[in-house]
Short mmCIF file of C-alpha atoms and ligand atoms in Angstrom, two decimals:
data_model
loop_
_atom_site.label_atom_id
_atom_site.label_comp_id
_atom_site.label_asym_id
_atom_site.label_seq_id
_atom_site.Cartn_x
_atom_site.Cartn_y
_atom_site.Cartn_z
CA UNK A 148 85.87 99.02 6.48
CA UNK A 149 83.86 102.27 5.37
CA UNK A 150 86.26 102.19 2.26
CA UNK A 151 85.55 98.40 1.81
CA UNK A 152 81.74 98.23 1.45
CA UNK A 153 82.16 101.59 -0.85
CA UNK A 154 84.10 99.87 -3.31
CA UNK A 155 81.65 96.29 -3.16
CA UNK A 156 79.23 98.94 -4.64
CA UNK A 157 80.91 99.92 -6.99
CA UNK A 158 83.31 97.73 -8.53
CA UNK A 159 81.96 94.00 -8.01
CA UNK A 160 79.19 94.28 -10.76
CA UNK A 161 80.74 96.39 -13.58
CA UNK A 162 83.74 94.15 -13.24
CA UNK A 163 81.60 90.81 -13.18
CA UNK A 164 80.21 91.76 -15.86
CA UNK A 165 83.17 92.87 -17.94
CA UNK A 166 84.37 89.16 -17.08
CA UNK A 167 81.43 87.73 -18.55
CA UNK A 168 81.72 89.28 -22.30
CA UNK A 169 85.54 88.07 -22.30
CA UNK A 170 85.89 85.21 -24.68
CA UNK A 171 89.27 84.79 -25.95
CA UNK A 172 90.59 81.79 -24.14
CA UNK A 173 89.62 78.36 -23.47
CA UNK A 174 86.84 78.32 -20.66
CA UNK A 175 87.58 78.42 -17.47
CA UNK A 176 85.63 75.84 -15.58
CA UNK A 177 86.68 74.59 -12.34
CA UNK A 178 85.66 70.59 -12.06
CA UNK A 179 82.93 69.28 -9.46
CA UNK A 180 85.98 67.47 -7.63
CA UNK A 181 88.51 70.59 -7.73
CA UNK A 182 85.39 72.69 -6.13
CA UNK A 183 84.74 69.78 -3.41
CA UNK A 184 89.08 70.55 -2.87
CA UNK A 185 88.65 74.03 -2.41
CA UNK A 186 86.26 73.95 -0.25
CA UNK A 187 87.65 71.49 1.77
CA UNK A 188 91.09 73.40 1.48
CA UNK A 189 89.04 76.66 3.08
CA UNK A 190 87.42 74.98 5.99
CA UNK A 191 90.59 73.53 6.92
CA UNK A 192 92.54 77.01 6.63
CA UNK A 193 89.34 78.47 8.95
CA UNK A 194 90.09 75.97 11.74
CA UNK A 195 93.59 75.74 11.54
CA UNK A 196 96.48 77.46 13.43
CA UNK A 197 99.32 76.69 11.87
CA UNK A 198 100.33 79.67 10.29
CA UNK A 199 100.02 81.86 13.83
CA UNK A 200 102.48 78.96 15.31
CA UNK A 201 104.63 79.31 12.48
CA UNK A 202 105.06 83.43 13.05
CA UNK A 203 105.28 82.56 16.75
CA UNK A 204 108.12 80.55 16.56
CA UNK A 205 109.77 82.54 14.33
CA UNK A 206 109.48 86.04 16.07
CA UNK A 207 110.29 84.50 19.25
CA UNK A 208 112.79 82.12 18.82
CA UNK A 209 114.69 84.32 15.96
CA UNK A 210 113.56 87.70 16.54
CA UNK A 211 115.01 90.58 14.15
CA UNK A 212 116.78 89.49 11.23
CA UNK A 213 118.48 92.62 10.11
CA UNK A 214 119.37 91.29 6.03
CA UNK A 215 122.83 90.14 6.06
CA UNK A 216 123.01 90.22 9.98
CA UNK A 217 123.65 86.54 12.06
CA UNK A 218 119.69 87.12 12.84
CA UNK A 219 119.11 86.84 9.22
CA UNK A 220 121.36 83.53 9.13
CA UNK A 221 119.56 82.04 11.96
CA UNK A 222 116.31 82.75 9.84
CA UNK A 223 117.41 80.62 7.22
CA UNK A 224 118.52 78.14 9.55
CA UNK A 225 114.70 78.37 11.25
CA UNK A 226 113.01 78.25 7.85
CA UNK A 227 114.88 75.28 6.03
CA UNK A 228 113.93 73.01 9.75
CA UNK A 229 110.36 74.56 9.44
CA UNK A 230 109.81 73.86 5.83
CA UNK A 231 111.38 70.48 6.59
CA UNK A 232 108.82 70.01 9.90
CA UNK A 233 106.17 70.95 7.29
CA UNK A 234 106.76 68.11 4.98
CA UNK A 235 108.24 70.34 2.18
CA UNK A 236 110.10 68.69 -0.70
CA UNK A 237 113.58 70.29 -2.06
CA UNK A 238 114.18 72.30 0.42
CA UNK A 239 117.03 74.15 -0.25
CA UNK A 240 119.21 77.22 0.38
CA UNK A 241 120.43 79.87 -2.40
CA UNK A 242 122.87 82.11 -1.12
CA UNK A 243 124.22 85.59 -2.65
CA UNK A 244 126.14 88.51 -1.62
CA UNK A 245 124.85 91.92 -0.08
CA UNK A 246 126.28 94.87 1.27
CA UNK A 247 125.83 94.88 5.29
CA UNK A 248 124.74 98.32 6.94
CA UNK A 249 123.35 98.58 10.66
CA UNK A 250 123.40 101.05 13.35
CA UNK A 251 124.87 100.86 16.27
CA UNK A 252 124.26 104.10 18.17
CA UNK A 253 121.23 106.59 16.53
CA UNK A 254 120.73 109.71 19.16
CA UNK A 255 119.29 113.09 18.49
CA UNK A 256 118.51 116.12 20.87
CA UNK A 257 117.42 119.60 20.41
CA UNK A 258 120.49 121.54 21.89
CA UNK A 259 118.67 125.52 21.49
CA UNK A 260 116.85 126.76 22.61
CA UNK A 261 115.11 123.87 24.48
CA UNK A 262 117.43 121.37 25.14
CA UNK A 263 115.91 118.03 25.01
CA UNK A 264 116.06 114.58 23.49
CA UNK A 265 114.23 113.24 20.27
CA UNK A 266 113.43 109.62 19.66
CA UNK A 267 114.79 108.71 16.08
CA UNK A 268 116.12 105.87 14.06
CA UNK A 269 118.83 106.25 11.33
CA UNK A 270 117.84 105.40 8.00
CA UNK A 271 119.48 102.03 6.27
CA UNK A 272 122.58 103.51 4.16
CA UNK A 273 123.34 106.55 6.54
CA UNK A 274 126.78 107.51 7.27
CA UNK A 275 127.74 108.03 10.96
CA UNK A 276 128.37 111.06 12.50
CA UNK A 277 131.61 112.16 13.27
CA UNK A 278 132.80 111.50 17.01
CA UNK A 279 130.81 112.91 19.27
CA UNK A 280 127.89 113.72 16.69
CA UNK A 281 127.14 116.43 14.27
CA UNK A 282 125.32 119.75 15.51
CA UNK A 283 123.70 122.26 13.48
CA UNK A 284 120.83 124.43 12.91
CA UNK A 285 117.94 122.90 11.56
CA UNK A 286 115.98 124.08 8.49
CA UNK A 287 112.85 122.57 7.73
CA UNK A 288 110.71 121.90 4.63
CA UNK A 289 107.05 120.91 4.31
CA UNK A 290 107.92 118.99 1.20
CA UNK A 291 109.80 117.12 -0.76
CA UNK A 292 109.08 119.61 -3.41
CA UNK A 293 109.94 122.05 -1.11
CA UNK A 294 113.11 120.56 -0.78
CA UNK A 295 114.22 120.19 -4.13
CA UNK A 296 113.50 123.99 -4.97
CA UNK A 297 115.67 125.29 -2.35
CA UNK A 298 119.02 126.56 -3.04
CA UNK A 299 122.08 125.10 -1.72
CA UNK A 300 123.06 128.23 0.15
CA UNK A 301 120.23 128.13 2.44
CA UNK A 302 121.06 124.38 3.16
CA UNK A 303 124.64 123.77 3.35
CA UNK A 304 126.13 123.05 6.80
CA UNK A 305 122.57 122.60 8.08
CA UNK A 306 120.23 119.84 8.88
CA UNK A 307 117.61 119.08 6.48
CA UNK A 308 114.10 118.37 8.11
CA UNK A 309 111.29 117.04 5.67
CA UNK A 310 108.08 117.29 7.38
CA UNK A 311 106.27 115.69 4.67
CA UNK A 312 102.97 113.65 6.44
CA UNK A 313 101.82 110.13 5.23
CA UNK A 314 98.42 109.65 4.97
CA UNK A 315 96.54 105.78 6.10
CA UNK A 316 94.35 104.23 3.26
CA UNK A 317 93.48 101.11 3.67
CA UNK A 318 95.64 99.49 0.69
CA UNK A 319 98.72 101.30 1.57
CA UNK A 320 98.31 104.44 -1.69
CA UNK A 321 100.15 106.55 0.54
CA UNK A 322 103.49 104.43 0.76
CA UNK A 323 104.70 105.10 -2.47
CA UNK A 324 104.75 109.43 -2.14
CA UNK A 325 105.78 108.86 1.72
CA UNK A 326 108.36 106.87 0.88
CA UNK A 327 110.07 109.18 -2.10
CA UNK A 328 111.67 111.26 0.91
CA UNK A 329 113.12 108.47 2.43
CA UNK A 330 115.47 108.42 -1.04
CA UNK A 331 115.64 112.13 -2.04
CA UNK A 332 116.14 113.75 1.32
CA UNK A 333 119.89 111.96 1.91
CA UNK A 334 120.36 112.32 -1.99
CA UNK A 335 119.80 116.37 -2.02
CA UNK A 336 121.27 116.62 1.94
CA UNK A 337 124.48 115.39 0.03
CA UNK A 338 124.43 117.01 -3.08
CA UNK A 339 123.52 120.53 -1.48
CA UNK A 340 126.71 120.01 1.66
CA UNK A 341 123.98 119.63 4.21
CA UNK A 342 125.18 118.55 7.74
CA UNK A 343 122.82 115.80 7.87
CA UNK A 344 118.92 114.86 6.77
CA UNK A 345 116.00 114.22 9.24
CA UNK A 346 112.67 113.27 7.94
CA UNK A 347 109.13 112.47 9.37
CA UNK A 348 108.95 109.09 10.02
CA UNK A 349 107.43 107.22 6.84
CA UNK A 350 104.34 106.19 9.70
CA UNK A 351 100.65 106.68 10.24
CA UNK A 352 101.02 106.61 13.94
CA UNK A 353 101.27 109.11 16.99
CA UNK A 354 103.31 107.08 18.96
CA UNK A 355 107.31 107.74 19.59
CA UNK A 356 108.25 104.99 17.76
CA UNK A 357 110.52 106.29 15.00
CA UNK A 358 110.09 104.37 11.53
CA UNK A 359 113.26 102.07 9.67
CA UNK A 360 113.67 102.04 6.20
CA UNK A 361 116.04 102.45 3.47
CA UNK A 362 117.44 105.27 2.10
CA UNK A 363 118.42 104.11 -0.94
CA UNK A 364 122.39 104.66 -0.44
CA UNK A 365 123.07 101.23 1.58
CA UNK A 366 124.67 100.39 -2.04
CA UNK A 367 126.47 103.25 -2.94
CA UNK A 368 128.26 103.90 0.14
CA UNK A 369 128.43 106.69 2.50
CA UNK A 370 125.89 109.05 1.66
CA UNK A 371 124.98 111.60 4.70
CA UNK A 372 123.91 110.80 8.33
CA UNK A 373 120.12 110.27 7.94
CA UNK A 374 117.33 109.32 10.50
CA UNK A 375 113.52 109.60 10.72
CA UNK A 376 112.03 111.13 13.49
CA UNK A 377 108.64 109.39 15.31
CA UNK A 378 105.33 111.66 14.31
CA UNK A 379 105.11 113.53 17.77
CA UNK A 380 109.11 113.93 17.90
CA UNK A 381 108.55 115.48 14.69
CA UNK A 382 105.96 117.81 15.38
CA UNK A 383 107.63 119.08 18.40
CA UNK A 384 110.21 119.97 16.29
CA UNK A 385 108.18 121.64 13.93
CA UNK A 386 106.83 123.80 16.92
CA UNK A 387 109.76 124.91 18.45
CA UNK A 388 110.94 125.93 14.77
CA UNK A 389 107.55 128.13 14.55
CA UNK A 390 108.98 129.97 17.44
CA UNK A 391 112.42 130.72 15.78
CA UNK A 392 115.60 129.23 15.47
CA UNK A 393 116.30 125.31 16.77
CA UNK A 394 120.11 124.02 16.80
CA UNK A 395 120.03 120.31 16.77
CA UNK A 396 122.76 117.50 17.61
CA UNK A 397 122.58 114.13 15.68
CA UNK A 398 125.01 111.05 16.65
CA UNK A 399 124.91 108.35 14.34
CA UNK A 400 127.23 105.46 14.20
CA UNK A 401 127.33 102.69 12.23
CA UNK A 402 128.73 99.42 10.65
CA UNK A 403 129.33 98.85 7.32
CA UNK A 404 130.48 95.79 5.28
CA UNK A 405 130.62 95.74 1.60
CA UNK A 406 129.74 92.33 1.51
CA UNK A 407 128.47 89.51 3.50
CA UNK A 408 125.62 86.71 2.74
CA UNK A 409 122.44 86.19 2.73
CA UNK A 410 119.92 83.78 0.49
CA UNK A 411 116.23 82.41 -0.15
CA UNK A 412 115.66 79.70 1.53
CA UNK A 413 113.18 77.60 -1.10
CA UNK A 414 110.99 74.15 -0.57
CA UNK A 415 108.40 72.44 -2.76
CA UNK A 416 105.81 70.64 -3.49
CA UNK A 417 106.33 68.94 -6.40
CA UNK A 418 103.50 68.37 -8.71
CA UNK A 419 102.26 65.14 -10.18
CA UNK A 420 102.02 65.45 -13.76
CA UNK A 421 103.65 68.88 -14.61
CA UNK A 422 106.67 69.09 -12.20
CA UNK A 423 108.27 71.73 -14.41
CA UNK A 424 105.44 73.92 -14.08
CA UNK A 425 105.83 76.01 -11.11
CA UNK A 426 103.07 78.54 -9.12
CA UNK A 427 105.18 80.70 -6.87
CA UNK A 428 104.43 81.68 -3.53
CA UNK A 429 106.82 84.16 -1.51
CA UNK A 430 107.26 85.99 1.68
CA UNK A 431 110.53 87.96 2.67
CA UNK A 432 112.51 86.40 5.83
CA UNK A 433 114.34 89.27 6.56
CA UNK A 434 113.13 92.41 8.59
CA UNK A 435 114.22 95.88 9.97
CA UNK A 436 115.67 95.05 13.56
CA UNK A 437 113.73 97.46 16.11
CA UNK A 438 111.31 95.42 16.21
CA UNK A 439 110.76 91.47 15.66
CA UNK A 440 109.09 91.92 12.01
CA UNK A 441 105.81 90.21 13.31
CA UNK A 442 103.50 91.80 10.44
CA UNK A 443 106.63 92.53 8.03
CA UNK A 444 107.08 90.22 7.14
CA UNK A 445 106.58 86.80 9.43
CA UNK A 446 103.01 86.90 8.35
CA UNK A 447 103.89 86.88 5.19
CA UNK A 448 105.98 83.38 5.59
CA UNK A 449 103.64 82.27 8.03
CA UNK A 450 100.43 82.48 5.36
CA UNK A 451 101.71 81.53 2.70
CA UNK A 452 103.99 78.04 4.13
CA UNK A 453 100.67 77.30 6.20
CA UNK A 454 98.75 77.54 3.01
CA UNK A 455 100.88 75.15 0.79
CA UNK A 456 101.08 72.83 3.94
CA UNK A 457 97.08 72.26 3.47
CA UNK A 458 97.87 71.40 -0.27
CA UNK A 459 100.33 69.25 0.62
CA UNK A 460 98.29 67.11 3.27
CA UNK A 461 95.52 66.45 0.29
CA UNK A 462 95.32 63.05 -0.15
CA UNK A 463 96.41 63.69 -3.99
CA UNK A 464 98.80 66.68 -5.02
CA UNK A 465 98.25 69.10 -7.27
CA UNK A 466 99.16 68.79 -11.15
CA UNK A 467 101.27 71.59 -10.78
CA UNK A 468 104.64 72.14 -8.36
CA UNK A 469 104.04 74.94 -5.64
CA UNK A 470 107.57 76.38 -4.72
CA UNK A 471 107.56 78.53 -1.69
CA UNK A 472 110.32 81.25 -1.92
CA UNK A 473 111.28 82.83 1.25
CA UNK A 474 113.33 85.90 -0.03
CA UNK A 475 116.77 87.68 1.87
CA UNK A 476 117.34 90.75 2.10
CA UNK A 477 114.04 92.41 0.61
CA UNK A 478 114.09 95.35 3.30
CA UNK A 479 117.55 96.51 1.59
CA UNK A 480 117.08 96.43 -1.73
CA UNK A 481 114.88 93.66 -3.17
CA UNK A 482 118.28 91.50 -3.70
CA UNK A 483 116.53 88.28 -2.56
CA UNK A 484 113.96 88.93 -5.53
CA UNK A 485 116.38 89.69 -8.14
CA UNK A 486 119.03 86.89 -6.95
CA UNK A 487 116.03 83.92 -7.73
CA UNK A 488 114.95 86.12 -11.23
CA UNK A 489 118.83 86.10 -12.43
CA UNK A 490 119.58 82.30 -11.18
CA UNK A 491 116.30 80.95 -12.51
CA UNK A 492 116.21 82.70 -15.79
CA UNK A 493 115.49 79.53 -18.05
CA UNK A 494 113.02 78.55 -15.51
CA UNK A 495 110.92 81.71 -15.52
CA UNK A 496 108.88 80.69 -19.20
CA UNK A 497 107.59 77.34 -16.58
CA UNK A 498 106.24 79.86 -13.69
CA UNK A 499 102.53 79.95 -14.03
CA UNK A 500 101.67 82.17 -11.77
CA UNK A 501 103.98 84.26 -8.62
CA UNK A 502 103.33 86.16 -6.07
CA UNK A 503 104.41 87.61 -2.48
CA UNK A 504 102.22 88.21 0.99
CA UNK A 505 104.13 91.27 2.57
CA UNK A 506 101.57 94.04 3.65
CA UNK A 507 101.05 92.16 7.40
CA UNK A 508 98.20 90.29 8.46
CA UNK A 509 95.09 91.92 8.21
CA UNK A 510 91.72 90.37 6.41
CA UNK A 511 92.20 90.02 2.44
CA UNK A 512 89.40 92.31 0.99
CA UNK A 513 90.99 92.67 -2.56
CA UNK A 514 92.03 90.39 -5.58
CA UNK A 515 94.08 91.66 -8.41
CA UNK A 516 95.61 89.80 -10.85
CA UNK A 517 98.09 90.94 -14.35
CA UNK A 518 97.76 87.71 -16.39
CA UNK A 519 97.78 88.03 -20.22
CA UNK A 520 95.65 89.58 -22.49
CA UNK A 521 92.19 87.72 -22.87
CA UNK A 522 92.90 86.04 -19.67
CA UNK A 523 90.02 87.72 -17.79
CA UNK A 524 87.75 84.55 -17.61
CA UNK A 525 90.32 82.91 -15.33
CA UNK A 526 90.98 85.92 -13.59
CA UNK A 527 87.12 85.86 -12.59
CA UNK A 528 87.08 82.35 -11.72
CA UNK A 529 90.15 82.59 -8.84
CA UNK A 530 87.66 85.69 -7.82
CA UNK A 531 84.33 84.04 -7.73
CA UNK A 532 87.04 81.31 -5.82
CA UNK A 533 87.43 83.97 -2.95
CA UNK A 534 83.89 85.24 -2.56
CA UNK A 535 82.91 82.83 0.39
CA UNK A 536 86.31 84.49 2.53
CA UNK A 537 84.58 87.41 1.58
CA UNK A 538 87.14 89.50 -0.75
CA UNK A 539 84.57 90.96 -2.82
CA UNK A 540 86.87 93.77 -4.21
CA UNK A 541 88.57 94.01 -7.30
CA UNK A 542 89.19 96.00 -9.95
CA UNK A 543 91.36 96.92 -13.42
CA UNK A 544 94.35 97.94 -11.83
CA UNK A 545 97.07 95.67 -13.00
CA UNK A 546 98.67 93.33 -10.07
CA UNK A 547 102.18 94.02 -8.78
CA UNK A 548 102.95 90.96 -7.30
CA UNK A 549 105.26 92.32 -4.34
CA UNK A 550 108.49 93.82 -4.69
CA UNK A 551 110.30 90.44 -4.37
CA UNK A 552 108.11 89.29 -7.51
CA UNK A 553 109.39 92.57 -9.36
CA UNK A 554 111.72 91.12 -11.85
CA UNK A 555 109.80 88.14 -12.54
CA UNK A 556 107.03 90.15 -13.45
CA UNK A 557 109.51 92.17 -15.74
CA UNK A 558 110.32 89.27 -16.96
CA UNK A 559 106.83 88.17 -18.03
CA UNK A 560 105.47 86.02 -15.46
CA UNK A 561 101.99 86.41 -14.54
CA UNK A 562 100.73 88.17 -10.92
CA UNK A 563 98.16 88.48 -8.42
CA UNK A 564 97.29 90.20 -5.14
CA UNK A 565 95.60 89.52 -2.69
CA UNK A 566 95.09 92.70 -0.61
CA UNK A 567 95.13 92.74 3.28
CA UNK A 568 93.52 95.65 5.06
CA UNK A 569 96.81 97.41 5.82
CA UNK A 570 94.33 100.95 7.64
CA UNK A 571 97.05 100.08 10.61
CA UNK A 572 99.83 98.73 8.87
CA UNK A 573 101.65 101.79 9.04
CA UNK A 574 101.25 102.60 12.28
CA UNK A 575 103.58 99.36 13.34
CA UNK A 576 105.86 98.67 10.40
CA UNK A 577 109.83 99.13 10.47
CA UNK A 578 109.08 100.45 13.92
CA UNK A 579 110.23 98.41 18.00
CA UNK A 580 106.31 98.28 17.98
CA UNK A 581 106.23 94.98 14.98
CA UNK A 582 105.67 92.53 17.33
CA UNK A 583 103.31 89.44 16.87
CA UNK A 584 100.49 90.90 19.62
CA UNK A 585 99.34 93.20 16.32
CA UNK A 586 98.42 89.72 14.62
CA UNK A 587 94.85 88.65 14.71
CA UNK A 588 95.09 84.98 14.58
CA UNK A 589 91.44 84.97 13.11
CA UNK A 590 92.44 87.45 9.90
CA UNK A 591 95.32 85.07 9.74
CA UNK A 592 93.66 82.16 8.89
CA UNK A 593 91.44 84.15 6.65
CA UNK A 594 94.52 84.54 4.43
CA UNK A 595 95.85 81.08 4.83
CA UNK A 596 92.94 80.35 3.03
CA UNK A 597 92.82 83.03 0.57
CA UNK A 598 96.15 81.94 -0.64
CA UNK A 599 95.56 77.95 -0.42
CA UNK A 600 92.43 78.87 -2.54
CA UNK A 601 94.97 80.57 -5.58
CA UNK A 602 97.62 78.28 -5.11
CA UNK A 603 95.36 74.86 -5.89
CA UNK A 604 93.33 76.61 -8.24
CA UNK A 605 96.57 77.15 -10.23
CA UNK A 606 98.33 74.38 -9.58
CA UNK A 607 95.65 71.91 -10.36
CA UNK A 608 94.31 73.67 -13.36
CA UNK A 609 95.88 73.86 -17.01
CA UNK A 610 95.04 77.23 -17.19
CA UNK A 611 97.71 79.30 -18.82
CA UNK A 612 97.33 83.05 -17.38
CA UNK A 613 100.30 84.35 -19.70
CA UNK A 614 99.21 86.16 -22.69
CA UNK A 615 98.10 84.23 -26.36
CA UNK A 616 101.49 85.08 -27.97
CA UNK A 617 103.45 83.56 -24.82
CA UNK A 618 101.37 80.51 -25.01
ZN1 ZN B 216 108.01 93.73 3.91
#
């Protein structure tokens, strides 16, 4: 929160004021009667526990929905009745193909000179062992850097051990160099003959939960067995490899198909005088399958289908069409996100505005946005929208929209984000501890009105956030 009132200081006036001197586009008033809305729409969102029923159900009555898994099918199957139960229009299925990876056995234990177990979890993409597991000597490297730099004599027949730490900030800055090893450790295990790669779990926590994630080889096949350790399992190992030589047995076994389905499951509601015109809200449906992907991502479906279920209850709806996308498959490789850009090419020019809640449930304390050029004075008025749920940060940085909203933005549509506190989101995510206790129904609601806030704004407005030439 330190971090929070820090950047209040120092951001909210220079950037108010850099609003107030844009002039390119038409003003960007919001009516007497859409103000009366919105503040009807955030009261509402403040009393209303929808969106905490809504990750409820779907944690406990689905549970993990591995992408491509018969969890992941029953997901759909959940979302298309809950959309329905919400009073959704068009709600609809759109099914693609993705290669299937999960393990089925993922056990590790120091064999020398201290025999004992580790707690790990293979990474998406890694090849299994061979029977009866792979054991080697383990060389470790405090880097990814590290890594890279070392020849492939001192690393062939061995297992690789990146020991590479992740630090917490509070909008998740440290995912993006944690992550990297996640990719390059399999890659240079492989191209160097290593036995196998372990890494550091891609986690702020000290807990033995080892972290999920991809590896980046689920498409291109078999790759090397690869698993993150949990943050103590790790330093233990990076103790007993102070003291001298550690040999190391990894069994890993998997299943592998190269393709099955999965899909977005999609629901509306359709706007009165501009159907065409379409704000996008998404969440992903599918999650890693230790644990019941309470904060990644049910949340993230839980905020923003509560939010467009306020809209939707107005006694008059919105100009606009809000389209809730519930992406497949994000997790192992953003192929929900890129299946809706490809199908609804000749659509995208019509999106006004997209974006995706997946960074768990804490409080909103930051609004970005990547509209086009000269668009700042609407940019400032979905801000000055927020100020009274208290998200009083924001900043130059362009918007990314979420990873699901990745092509679209490629593609030209305009972004925002709306930034929860993630401090702890590392500490539970792709991990057995994702379970809906870490949700604070109360920051909940806070975004379920953040998000009903942008989504009327934009969908009862003519504002057009794309830039002058696109107009
Ligand atoms: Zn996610």
């Amino acid at each position: 929160m330190r971090l929070i009132t820090i950047a209040l200081g120092a951001l909210l006036l220079p950037v108010a004021a850099a609003h107030a001197q844009a002039t390119s586009p038409p003003p960007a008033v919001v009516p007497a009667n859409v103000q009366g809305v919105l503040e009807r729409l955030r009261a509402r969102a403040l009393a209303s526990n929808n969106a905490y029923e809504i990750v409820e159900s779907l944690t406990t009555e689905v549970g993990p929905r591995l992408a491509g898994s018969p969890g992941e099918a029953r997901a759909r199957d959940w979302a298309v009745a809950m959309l329905r139960a919400q009073g959704f229009e068009n709600v609809r299925v759109e099914t693609f193909d993705i290669p299937y990876w999960r393990a089925t056995r993922q056990t590790a234990e120091i064999t020398a000179p201290a025999p004992q177990p580790l707690a790990i979890a293979a990474l998406g993409g890694s090849a299994s062992t061979p029977a009866g597991g792979t054991e080697a000597e383990v060389i470790r490297f405090a880097s990814v850097s590290e890594l890279e730099a070392a020849p492939a004599a001192s690393i062939a027949g061995r297992i690789v051990f990146v020991d590479e730490r992740m630090t917490a900030t509070a909008d998740g800055a440290g995912y993006g160099a944690a992550v990297r090893k996640r990719g390059a450790c399999p890659r240079v295990a492989r191209e160097r003959r290593a036995a196998a790669c372990l890494i550091r779990s891609v986690g702020t926590d000290s807990h033995r939960f080892p972290h999920q994630g991809a590896s980046g080889a689920i498409a291109q096949g078999a790759g090397v067995p690869a698993a993150a350790l949990s943050n103590p399992d790790a330093d233990q190992l990076a103790r007993l490899l102070s003291r001298g030589r550690v040999r190391l047995r990894l069994q890993i076994e998997t299943e592998t198909q190269n393709r099955v389905q999965s899909g977005n499951v999609i629901g509306e509601i359709r706007g009165r005088d501009r159907p065409d015109e379409i704000v996008l809200l998404g969440a992903h449906l599918d999650s890693w399958d230790a644990g019941t992907g309470a904060i990644d991502d049910g949340a993230g479906v839980a905020i923003v289908a509560a939010a467009a279920r306020l809209i939707r209850d107005l006694p008059r709806r919105p100009r606009r069409t809000i389209r809730l996308v519930l992406f497949g498959a994000e997790e192992t490789g953003v192929f929900g996100g890129a299946d809706y850009a490809r199908r609804h090419a000749n659509e995208l020019p019509k999106h006004v505005v997209a974006s995706e809640s997946d960074f768990g449930a804490g409080r909103i304390w930051r609004y970005r946005t990547r509209f086009g050029a000269g668009d700042e004075g609407y940019a400032a008025r979905f801000f000055a929208a927020l100020a009274p749920l208290e998200v009083f940060v924001t900043d130059a940085q362009p918007a990314s929209g979420g990873a699901d909203i990745g092509a679209m933005r490629e593609a030209g549509v305009p972004v925002f984000d709306l930034t929860q506190n993630g401090l702890d989101y590392f500490d539970y995510h792709h991990t057995a501890d994702d379970t809906l206790d870490k949700i604070d129904p109360a920051a909940l609601r806070q975004n379920v009105a953040a998000w009903a806030t942008i989504a009327y704004l934009a969908a009862e407005t003519d504002w057009n956030l794309r830039s002058a030439e696109a107009r």
